[in-house]
Every structure is written in C-alpha cells, then in structure tokens.
Tab-separated table of C-alpha atoms and ligand atoms in Angstrom:
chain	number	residue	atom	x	y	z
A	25	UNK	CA	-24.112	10.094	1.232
A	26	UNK	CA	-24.721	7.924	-2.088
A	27	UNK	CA	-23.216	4.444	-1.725
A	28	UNK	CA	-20.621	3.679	-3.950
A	29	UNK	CA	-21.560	1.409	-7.076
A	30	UNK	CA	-17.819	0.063	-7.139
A	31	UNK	CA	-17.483	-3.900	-6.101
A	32	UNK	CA	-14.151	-2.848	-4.518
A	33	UNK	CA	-15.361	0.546	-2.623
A	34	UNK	CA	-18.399	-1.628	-1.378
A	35	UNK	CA	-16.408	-4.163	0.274
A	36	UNK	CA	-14.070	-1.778	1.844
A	37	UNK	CA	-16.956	-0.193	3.310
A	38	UNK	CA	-18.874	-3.343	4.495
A	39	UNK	CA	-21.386	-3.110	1.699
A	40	UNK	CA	-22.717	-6.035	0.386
A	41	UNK	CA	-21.099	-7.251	-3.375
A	42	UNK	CA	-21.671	-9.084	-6.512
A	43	UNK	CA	-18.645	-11.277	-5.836
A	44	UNK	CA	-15.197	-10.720	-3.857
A	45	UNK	CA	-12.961	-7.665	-5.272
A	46	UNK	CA	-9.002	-8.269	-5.833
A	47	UNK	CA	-6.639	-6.793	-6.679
A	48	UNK	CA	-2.672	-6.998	-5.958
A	49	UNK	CA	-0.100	-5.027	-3.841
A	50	UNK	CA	2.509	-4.616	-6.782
A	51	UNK	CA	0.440	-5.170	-9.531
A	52	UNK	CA	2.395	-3.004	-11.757
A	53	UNK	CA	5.826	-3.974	-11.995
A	54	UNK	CA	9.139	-6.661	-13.399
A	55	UNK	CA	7.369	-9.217	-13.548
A	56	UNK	CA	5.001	-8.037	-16.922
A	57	UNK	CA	7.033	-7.654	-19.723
A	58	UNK	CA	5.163	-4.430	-20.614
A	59	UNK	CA	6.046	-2.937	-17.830
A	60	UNK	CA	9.483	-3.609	-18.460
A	61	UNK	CA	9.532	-1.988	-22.088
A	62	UNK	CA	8.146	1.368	-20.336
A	63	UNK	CA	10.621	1.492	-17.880
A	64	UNK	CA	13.509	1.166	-20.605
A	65	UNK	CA	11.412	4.135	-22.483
A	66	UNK	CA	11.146	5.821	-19.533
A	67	UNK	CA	15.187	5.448	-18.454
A	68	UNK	CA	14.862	4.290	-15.419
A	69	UNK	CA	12.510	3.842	-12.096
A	70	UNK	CA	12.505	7.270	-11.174
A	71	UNK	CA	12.308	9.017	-14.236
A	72	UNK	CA	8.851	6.585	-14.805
A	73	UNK	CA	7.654	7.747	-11.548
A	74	UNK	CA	8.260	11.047	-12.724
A	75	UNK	CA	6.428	10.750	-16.216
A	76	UNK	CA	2.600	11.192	-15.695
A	77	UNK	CA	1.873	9.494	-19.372
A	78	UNK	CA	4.360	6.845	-18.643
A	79	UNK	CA	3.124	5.963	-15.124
A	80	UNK	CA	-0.671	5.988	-16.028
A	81	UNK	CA	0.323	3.554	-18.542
A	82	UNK	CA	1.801	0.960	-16.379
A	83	UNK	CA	-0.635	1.809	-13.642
A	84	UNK	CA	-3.496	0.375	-16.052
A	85	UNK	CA	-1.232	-2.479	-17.563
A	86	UNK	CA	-2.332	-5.364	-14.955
A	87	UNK	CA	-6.294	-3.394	-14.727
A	88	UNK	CA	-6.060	-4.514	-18.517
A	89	UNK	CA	-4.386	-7.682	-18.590
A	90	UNK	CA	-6.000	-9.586	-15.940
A	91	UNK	CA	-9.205	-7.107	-14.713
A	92	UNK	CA	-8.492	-6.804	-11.609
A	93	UNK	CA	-11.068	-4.401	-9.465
A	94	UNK	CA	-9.274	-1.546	-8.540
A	95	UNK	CA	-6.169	0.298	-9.288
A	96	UNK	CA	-2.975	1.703	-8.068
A	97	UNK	CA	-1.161	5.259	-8.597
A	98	UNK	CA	1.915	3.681	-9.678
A	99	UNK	CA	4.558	5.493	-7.490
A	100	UNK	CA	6.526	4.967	-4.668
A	101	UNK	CA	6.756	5.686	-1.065
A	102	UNK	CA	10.279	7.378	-1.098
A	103	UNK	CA	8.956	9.631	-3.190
A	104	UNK	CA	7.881	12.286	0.086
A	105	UNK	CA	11.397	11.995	2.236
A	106	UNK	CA	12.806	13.222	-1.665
A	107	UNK	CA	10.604	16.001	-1.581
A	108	UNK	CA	11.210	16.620	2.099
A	109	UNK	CA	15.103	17.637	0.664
A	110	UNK	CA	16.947	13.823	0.420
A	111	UNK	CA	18.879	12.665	-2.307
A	112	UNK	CA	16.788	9.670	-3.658
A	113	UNK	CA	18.794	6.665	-6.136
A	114	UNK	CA	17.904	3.608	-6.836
A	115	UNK	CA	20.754	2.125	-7.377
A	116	UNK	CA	20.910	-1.118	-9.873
A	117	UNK	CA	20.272	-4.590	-7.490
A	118	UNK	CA	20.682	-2.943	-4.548
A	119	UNK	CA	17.596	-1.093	-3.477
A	120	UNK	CA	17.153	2.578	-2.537
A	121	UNK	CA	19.336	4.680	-1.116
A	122	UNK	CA	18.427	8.016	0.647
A	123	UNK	CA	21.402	10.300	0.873
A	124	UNK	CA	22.645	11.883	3.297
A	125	UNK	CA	20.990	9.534	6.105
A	126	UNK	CA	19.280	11.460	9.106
A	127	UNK	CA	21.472	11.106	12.215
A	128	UNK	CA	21.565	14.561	14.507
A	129	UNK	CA	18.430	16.484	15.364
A	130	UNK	CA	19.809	19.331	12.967
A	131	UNK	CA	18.833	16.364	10.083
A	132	UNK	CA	15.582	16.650	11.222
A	133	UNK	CA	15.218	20.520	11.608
A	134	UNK	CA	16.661	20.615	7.844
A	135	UNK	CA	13.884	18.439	6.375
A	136	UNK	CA	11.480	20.703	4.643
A	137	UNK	CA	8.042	20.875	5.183
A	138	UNK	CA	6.328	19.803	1.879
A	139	UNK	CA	3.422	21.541	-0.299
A	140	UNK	CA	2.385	18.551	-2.229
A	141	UNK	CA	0.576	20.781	-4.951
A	142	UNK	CA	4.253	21.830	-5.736
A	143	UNK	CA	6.617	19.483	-4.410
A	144	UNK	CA	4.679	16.118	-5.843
A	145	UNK	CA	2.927	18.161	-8.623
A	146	UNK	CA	3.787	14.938	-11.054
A	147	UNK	CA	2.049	12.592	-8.750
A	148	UNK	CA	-0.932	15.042	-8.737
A	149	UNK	CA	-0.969	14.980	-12.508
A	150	UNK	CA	-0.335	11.231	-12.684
A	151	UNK	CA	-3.665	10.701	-9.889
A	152	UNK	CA	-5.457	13.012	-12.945
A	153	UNK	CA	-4.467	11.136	-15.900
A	154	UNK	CA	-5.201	8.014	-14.349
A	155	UNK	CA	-8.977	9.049	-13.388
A	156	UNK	CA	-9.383	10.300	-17.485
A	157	UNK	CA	-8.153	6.811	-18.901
A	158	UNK	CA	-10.191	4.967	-16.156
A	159	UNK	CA	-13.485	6.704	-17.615
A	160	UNK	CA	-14.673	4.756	-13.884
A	161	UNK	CA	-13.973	1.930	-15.013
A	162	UNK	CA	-12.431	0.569	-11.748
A	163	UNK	CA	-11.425	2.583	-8.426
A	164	UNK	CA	-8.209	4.453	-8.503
A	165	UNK	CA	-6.150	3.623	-4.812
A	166	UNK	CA	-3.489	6.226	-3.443
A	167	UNK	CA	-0.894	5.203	-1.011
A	168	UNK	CA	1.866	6.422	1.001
A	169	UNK	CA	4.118	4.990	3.331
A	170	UNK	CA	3.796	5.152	7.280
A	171	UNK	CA	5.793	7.113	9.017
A	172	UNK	CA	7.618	4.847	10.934
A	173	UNK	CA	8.362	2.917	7.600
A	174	UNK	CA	9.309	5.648	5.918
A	175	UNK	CA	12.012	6.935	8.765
A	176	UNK	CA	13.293	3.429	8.592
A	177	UNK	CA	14.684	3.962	4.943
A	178	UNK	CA	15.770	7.704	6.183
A	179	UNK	CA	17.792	7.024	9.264
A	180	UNK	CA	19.033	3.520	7.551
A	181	UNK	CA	19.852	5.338	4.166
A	182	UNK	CA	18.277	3.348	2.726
A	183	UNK	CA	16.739	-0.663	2.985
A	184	UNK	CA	18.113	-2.648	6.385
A	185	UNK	CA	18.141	-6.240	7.651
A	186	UNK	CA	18.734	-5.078	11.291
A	187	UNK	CA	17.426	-1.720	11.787
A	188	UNK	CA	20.186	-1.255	13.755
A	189	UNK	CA	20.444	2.884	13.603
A	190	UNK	CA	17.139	3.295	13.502
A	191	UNK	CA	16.463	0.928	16.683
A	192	UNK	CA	19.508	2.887	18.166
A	193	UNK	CA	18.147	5.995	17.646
A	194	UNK	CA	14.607	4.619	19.418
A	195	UNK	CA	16.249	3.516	22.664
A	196	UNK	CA	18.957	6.141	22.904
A	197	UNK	CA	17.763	9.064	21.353
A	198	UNK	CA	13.382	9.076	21.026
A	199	UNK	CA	12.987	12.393	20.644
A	200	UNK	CA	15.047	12.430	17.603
A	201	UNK	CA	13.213	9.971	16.170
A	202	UNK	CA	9.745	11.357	17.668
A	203	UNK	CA	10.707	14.766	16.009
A	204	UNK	CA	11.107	12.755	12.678
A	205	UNK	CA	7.833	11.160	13.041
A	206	UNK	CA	6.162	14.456	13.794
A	207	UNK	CA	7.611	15.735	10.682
A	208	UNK	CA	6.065	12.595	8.367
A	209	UNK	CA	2.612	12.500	10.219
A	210	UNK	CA	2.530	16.735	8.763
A	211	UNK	CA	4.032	15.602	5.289
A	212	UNK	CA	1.859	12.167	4.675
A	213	UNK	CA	-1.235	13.985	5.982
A	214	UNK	CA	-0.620	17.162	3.172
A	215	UNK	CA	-0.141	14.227	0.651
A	216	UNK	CA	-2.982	11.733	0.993
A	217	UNK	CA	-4.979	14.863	1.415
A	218	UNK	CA	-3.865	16.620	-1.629
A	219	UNK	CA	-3.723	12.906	-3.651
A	220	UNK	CA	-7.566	12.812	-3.045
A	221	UNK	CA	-8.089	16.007	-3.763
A	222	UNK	CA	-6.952	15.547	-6.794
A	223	UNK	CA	-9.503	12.136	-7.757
A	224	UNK	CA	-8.168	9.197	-5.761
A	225	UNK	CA	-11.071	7.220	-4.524
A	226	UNK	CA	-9.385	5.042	-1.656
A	227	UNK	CA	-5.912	5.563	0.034
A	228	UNK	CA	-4.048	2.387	1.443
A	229	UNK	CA	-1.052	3.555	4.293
A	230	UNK	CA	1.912	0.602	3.675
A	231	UNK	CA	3.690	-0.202	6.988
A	232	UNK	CA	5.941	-2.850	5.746
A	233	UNK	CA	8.130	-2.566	8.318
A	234	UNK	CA	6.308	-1.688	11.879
A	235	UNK	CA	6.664	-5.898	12.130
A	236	UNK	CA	10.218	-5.403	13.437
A	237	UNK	CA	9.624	-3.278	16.064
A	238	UNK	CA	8.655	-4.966	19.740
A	239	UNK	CA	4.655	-4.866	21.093
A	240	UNK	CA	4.956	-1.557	23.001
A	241	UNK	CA	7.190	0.335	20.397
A	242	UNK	CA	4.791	-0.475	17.427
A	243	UNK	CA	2.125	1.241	18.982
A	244	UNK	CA	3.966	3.982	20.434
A	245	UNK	CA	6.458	4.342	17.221
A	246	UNK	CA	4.155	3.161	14.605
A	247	UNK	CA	0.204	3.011	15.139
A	248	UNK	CA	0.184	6.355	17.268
A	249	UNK	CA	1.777	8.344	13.873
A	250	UNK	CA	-0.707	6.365	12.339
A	251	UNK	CA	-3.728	7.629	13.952
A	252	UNK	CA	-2.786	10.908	13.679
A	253	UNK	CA	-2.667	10.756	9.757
A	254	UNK	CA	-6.109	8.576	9.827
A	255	UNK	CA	-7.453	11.894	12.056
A	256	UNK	CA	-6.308	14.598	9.880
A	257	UNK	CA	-7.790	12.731	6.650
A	258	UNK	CA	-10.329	14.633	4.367
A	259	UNK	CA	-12.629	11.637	4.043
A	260	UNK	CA	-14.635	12.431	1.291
A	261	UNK	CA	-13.810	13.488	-2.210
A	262	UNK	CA	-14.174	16.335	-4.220
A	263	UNK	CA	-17.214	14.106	-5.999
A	264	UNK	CA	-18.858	13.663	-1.918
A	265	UNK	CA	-17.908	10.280	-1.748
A	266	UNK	CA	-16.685	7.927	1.034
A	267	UNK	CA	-12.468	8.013	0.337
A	268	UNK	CA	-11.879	4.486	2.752
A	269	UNK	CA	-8.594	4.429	4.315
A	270	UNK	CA	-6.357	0.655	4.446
A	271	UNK	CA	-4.080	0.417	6.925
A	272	UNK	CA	-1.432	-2.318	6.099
A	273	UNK	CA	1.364	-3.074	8.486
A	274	UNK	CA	3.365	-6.197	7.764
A	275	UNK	CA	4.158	-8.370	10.881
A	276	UNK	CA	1.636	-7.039	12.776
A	277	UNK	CA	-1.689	-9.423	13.130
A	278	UNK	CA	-1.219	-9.912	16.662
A	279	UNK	CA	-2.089	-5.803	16.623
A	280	UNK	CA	-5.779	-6.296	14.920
A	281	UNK	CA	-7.702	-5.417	17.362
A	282	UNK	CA	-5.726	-1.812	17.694
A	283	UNK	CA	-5.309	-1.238	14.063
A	284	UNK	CA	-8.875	-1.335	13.666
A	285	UNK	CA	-9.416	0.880	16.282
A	286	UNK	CA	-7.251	3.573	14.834
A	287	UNK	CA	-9.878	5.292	12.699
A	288	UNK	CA	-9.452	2.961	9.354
A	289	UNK	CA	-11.957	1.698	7.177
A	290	UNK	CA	-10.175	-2.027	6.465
A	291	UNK	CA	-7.290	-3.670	7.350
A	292	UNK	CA	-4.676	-5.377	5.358
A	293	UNK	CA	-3.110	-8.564	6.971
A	294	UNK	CA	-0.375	-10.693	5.856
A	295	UNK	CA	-0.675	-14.600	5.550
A	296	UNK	CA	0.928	-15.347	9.240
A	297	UNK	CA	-2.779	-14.701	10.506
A	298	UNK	CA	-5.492	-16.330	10.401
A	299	UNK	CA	-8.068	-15.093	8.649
A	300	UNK	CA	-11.259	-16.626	9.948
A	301	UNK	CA	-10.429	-15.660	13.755
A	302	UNK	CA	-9.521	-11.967	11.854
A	303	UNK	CA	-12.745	-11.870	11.224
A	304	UNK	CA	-14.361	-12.102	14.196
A	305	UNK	CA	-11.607	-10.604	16.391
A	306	UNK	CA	-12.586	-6.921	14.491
A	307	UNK	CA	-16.414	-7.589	14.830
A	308	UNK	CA	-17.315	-6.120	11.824
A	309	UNK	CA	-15.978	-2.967	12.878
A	310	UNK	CA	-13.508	-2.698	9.804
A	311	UNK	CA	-13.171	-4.392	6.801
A	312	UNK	CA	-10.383	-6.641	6.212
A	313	UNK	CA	-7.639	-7.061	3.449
A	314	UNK	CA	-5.889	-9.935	2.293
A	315	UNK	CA	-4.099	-12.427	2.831
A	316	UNK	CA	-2.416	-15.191	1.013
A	317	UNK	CA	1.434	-16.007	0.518
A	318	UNK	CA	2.712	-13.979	-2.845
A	319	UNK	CA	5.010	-17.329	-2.678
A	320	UNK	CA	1.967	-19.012	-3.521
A	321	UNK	CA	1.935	-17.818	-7.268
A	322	UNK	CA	5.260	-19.853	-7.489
A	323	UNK	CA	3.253	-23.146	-7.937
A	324	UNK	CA	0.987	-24.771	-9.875
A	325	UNK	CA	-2.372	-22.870	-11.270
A	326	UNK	CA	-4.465	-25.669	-9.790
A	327	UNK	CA	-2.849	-25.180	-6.667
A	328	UNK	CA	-3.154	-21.770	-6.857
A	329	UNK	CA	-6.867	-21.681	-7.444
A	330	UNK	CA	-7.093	-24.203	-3.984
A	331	UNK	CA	-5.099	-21.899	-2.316
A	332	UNK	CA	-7.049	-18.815	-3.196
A	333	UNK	CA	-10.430	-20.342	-2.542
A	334	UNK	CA	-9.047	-21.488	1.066
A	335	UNK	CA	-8.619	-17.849	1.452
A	336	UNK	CA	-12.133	-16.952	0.866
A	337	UNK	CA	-13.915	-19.531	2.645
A	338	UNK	CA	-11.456	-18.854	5.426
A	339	UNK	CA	-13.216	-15.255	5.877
A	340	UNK	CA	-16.616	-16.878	4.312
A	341	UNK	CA	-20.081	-15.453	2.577
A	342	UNK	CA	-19.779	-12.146	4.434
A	343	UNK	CA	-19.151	-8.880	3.417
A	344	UNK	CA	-16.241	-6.158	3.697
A	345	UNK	CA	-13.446	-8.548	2.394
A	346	UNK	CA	-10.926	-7.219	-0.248
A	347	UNK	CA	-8.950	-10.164	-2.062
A	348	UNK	CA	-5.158	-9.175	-2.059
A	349	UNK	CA	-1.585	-11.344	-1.058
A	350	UNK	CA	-0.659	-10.734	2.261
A	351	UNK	CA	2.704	-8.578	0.367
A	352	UNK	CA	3.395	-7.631	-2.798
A	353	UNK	CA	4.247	-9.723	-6.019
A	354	UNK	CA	7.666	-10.795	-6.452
A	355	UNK	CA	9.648	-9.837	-9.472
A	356	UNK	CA	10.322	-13.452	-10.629
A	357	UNK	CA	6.674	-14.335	-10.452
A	358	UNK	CA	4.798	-14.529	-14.274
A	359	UNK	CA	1.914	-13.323	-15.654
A	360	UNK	CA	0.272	-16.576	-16.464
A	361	UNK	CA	-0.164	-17.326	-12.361
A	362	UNK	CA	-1.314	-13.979	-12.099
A	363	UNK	CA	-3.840	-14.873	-13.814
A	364	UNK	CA	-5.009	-18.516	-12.445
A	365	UNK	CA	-5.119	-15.975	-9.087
A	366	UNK	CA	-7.613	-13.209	-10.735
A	367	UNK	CA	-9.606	-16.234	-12.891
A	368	UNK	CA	-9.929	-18.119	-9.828
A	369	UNK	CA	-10.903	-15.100	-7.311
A	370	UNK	CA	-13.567	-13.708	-9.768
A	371	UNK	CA	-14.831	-17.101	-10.714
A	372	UNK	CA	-15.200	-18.373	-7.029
A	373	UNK	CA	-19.137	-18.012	-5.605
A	374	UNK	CA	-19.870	-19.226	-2.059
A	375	UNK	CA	-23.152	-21.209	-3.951
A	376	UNK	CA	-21.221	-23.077	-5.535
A	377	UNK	CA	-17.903	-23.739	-3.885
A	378	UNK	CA	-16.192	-26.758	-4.924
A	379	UNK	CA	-13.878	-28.634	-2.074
B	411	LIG	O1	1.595	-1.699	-5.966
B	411	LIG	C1	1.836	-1.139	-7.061
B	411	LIG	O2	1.741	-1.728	-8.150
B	411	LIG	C2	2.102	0.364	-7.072
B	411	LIG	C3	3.465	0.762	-7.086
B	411	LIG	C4	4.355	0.683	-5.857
B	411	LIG	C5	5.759	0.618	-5.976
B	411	LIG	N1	6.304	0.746	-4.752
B	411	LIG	C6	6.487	0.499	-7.241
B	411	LIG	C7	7.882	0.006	-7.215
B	411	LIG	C8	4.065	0.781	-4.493
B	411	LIG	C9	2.706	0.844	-3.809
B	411	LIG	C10	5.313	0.830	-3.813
B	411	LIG	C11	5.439	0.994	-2.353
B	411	LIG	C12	6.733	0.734	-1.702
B	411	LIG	N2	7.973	1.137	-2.100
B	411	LIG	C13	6.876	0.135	-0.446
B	411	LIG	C14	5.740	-0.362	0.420
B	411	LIG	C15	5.098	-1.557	-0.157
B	411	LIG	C16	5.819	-2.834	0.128
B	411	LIG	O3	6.173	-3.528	-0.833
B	411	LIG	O4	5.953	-3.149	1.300
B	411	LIG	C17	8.242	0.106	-0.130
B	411	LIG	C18	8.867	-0.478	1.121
B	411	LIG	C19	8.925	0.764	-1.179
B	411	LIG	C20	10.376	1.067	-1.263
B	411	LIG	C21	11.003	0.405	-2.423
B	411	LIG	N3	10.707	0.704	-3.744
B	411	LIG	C22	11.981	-0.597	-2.428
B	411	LIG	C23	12.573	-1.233	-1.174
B	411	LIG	C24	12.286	-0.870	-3.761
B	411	LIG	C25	13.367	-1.760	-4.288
B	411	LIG	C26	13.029	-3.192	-4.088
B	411	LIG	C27	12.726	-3.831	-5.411
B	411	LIG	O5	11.715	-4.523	-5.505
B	411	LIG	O6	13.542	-3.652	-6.304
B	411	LIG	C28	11.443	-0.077	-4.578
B	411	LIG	C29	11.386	-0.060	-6.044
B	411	LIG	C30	10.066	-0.249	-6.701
B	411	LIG	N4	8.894	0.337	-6.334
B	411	LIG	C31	9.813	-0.996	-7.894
B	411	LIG	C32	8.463	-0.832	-8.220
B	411	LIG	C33	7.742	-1.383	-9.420
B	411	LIG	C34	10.878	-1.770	-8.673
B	411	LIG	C35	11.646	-0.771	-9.451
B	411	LIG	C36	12.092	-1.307	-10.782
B	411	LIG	O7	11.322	-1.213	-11.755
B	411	LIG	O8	13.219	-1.797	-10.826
C-alpha cells in the first residue's frame, strides 16, 4: 500500500513527519465571525448541516484562516438518531433536544435501521464537495458519535448533567439499553462506511461522554460497541489508501491501554492525562491525539505558545502524534488565540526548542 504523503495521515499512522500536524476539535464554529454570517444565511444550525455548499464552506473557513493540517466534515453527531426516526431541534441556548426520548423496548424496536446513501444523502454530498474544493490540499476527517454517547442524548432527550435515565436504564433495565447499542453499532458502522466511501480520508469516533460511566460499565457499555464499529470498518478507500480510525472518549485516560487495543489507529486524550507516560503506556502500538486545555486559548498568546510547546515536548521528537485540545473550542474563544495556537504548533521544531 503507498504511504500517504499527508503530514497529518503520516502521524496518525506512525510515519515519520516534516513537523507535528494540528488541527482542532471544533474548528468550525461561533467563535469565527464567518461562520456566524453562514449560519444566519443558512437559517439556522440544522438547515447549515443540511446545505452541502453552505457546510463545505464553513468546513474550509478555519483550513483557510489559520492552515491547519487536516479538515473536518462539518456536521453533527445527532444527525444518525434523526435519521434513525427522532425528532431533532436545537433549541436557542439550550442544546439539543431529541424528541420523543427512548424509554420502553418498543422505542427501540421503532428506531429504523438507516441506509446512509439515502437517509444522510446531504452528508454524502457535503464529504464530496469538500474533497473538490480541497483539490488535496489537506486531509478531509469524518466522524460520528459512539454509541454509548449517542444513546445518552436519546434516552436523556437530549444533553444531561446526571445521566440519570440513562444510568437507570443501565442498572435496571441493560438489555434495553444493550438493544439500543446494538442498533447504533449497525447504524454508525453503515455511516463511517458509506462517509468513506464517499472520499473521507480518516474517521475520528467522539465519545464525549463514556467519562461518566464507572470502570467496568465503560468497557462493557462503551468500548465493547466500540470495537465492534472499529471491526466492521472498510479500512481503505475507494483511492486504496490507509482510512486511520481516532478513537476519542473524554474522561477516559485511565482506559489507554484498552482503547488502544480496540482495533484503532490513534487515540485522542483529554488534558487530565499525562501525555509523556501516554506515550509509553501504548508502546507505539497506536498513535496518540491531543491534549491541551481548550481553556488554555483564554490567556495570553505568549502563554499560549508555552503551553503548546509543553505539550509537544511532553510526547517529544517521536512520531505518530497529532496536535489537537484535549475537547473542542469554546464558543467565547477568538480567532486571534487560535492563531498564536496554529503559529506556535507549526513553528515549534524539536532542534531548536526554546525553554
Ligand atoms: O469539529 C468541527 O468543527 C466539526 C463539527 C462538529 C459539530 N459538532 C458542530 C456543531 C462536530 C465534530 C460535532 C460533534 C458533536 N456534536 C459532539 C461530539 C464532540 C464534542 O464536542 O464532544 C457532540 C456531543 C455534539 C452534540 C451537540 N451539537 C451539542 C451538545 C450541541 C450544542 C452545544 C453548543 O455548543 O451549542 C451541538 C451544536 C453544534 N454542533 C454547534 C456546532 C458548530 C453549535 C451550533 C450553533 O452554531 O449554534
């Protein structure tokens, strides 16, 4: 198989690079005014998500602005439990909300089983619009949310501080929620499949919320649906190249060693772990993803640019390490320390590494 010639494809697969690749969980998004005059063109979140011109334009806004290495389908992960049959709002300051909430095992039998190629057709045509503007100019990334993540928002209704039905529904009632998993391994499988069938060139799985559940229930709940989907990947494209897979679960560093056991090419980490001992706890066996505090970009660019290079030294001069924030960007972050992230990542060299 030809290696790939991408900076950010290289590193995911443990191939040696120029420099370290970044690029930004929530790149696109409130916090660049651009991106914020689509959305009003667009009428709302949705509708964007909806618009295949509209969301290839926002999806290259930060690739432009700042050059980052790779892009992201710009998108969201409620996107499937819609197209399995649930209402799907997001209502003004208050998140999503996923209507009516699955309760009863008959919620479950309801949900339909998705064809992609149909029921996401504008996320297909997005993933092709995206690869013509790119002209390979950077590597286009495809996501979708875990399974367990993704039941969270469908047995909650929507987003949760507690988790409380959910958890209830775990300890009271597993096969319910197994029978809901099952459903989402079969639905996120069809549509990472069908998303690289049609051009993207790495797909990153976003378990933001398998940090809330105990030891023994992430891995039974969370990792096991996981590996399932990592199994039933096609891992090469419709070009013959390598398609690597990112697991990212939030909350969950003291799982390393299991995540990248689970099939993955790298995995994403979030700034509660340490990087350096990340490193050699997965023995080269994946590469990893990360990791510093988005609240980071709330201070200073100098202190920024310290911040980011502690970050790189902390995983050091070898290869298979992706820059990204441990979580995405938040909405009241600007531009400008975007920027002092990207100028500081791409300027960085391990030759000449100032203290
Ligand atoms: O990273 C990117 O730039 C690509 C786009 C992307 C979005 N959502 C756009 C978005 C991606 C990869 C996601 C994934 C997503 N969506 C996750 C997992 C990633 C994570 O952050 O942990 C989750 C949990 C969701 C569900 C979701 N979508 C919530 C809870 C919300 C509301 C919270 C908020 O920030 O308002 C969204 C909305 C959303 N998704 C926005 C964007 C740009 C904001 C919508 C707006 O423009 O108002």
């Amino acid at each position: 198989m030809p290696e790939p010639h991408h900076r950010f494809l290289r590193a995911c697969l443990r191939l040696p690079t120029d420099r370290v690749p970044i690029w930004i969980m929530r790149q696109a998004g409130r916090y660049l005014p651009e991106y914020m005059a689509v959305r009003k063109q667009a009428g709302d979140f949705l509708s964007l998500c909806k618009n295949p011109e509209l969301a290839t334009q926002v999806t290259l806004q930060p690739v432009d602005r700042f050059g980052l290495d790779a892009a992201i389908l710009f998108s969201d992960i409620l996107v499937v439990p819609e197209a399995m049959g649930m209402g799907l709002n997001f209502g003004l300051g208050e998140g999503p909300i996923l209507d009516p909430a699955i309760n009863a095992p008959g919620d479950v039998e309801k949900l339909r089983v998705i064809d992609p190629e149909q029921d996401l057709d504008y996320v297909m045509n997005t993933i092709r619009t995206i690869r013509r503007e790119l002209a390979d100019r950077v590597p286009l990334i495809g996501f979708s949310g875990s399974p367990w993540t993704l039941a969270t928002y469908m047995v909650e209704g929507g987003s949760s501080k507690t988790f409380s039905r959910i958890k209830g529904m775990m300890y009271d009632r597993p096969e319910v929620l197994q029978a809901l998993l099952d459903r989402l391994v079969d639905a996120v499988t069809r549509y990472l499949n069908a998303q690289i069938r049609h051009g993207v060139q790495a797909v990153q799985i976003f378990d933001t919320w398998g940090g809330v559940l105990g030891h023994d229930e992430f891995l039974e709940f969370s990792l096991e649906s996981m590996r399932r989907i990592v199994a039933g990947l096609e891992r090469t494209g419709p070009d013959g190249a390598v398609v690597p897979v990112i697991l990212f679960a939030k909350g969950c560093g003291s799982h390393l060693e299991r995540m990248a056991a689970s099939g993955c090419d790298v995995v994403g980490l979030d700034w509660t772990t340490d990087l350096a001992q990340a490193r050699l706890r997965v023995e080269g066996r994946v590469a990893l993803q990360g990791n510093m505090d988005p609240a980071v970009l709330s201070a200073t660019p100098e202190r920024i640019r310290r911040e980011a290079e502690r970050t790189l030294k902390a995983y050091g001069p070898h290869p298979g390490h992706v820059f990204n924030l441990g979580h995405g960007i938040t909405p009241d972050c600007t531009p400008r320390k975007v920027a002092a992230l990207v100028e500081a990542v791409q300027g960085f060299s391990f030759g000449s590494a100032s203290s």
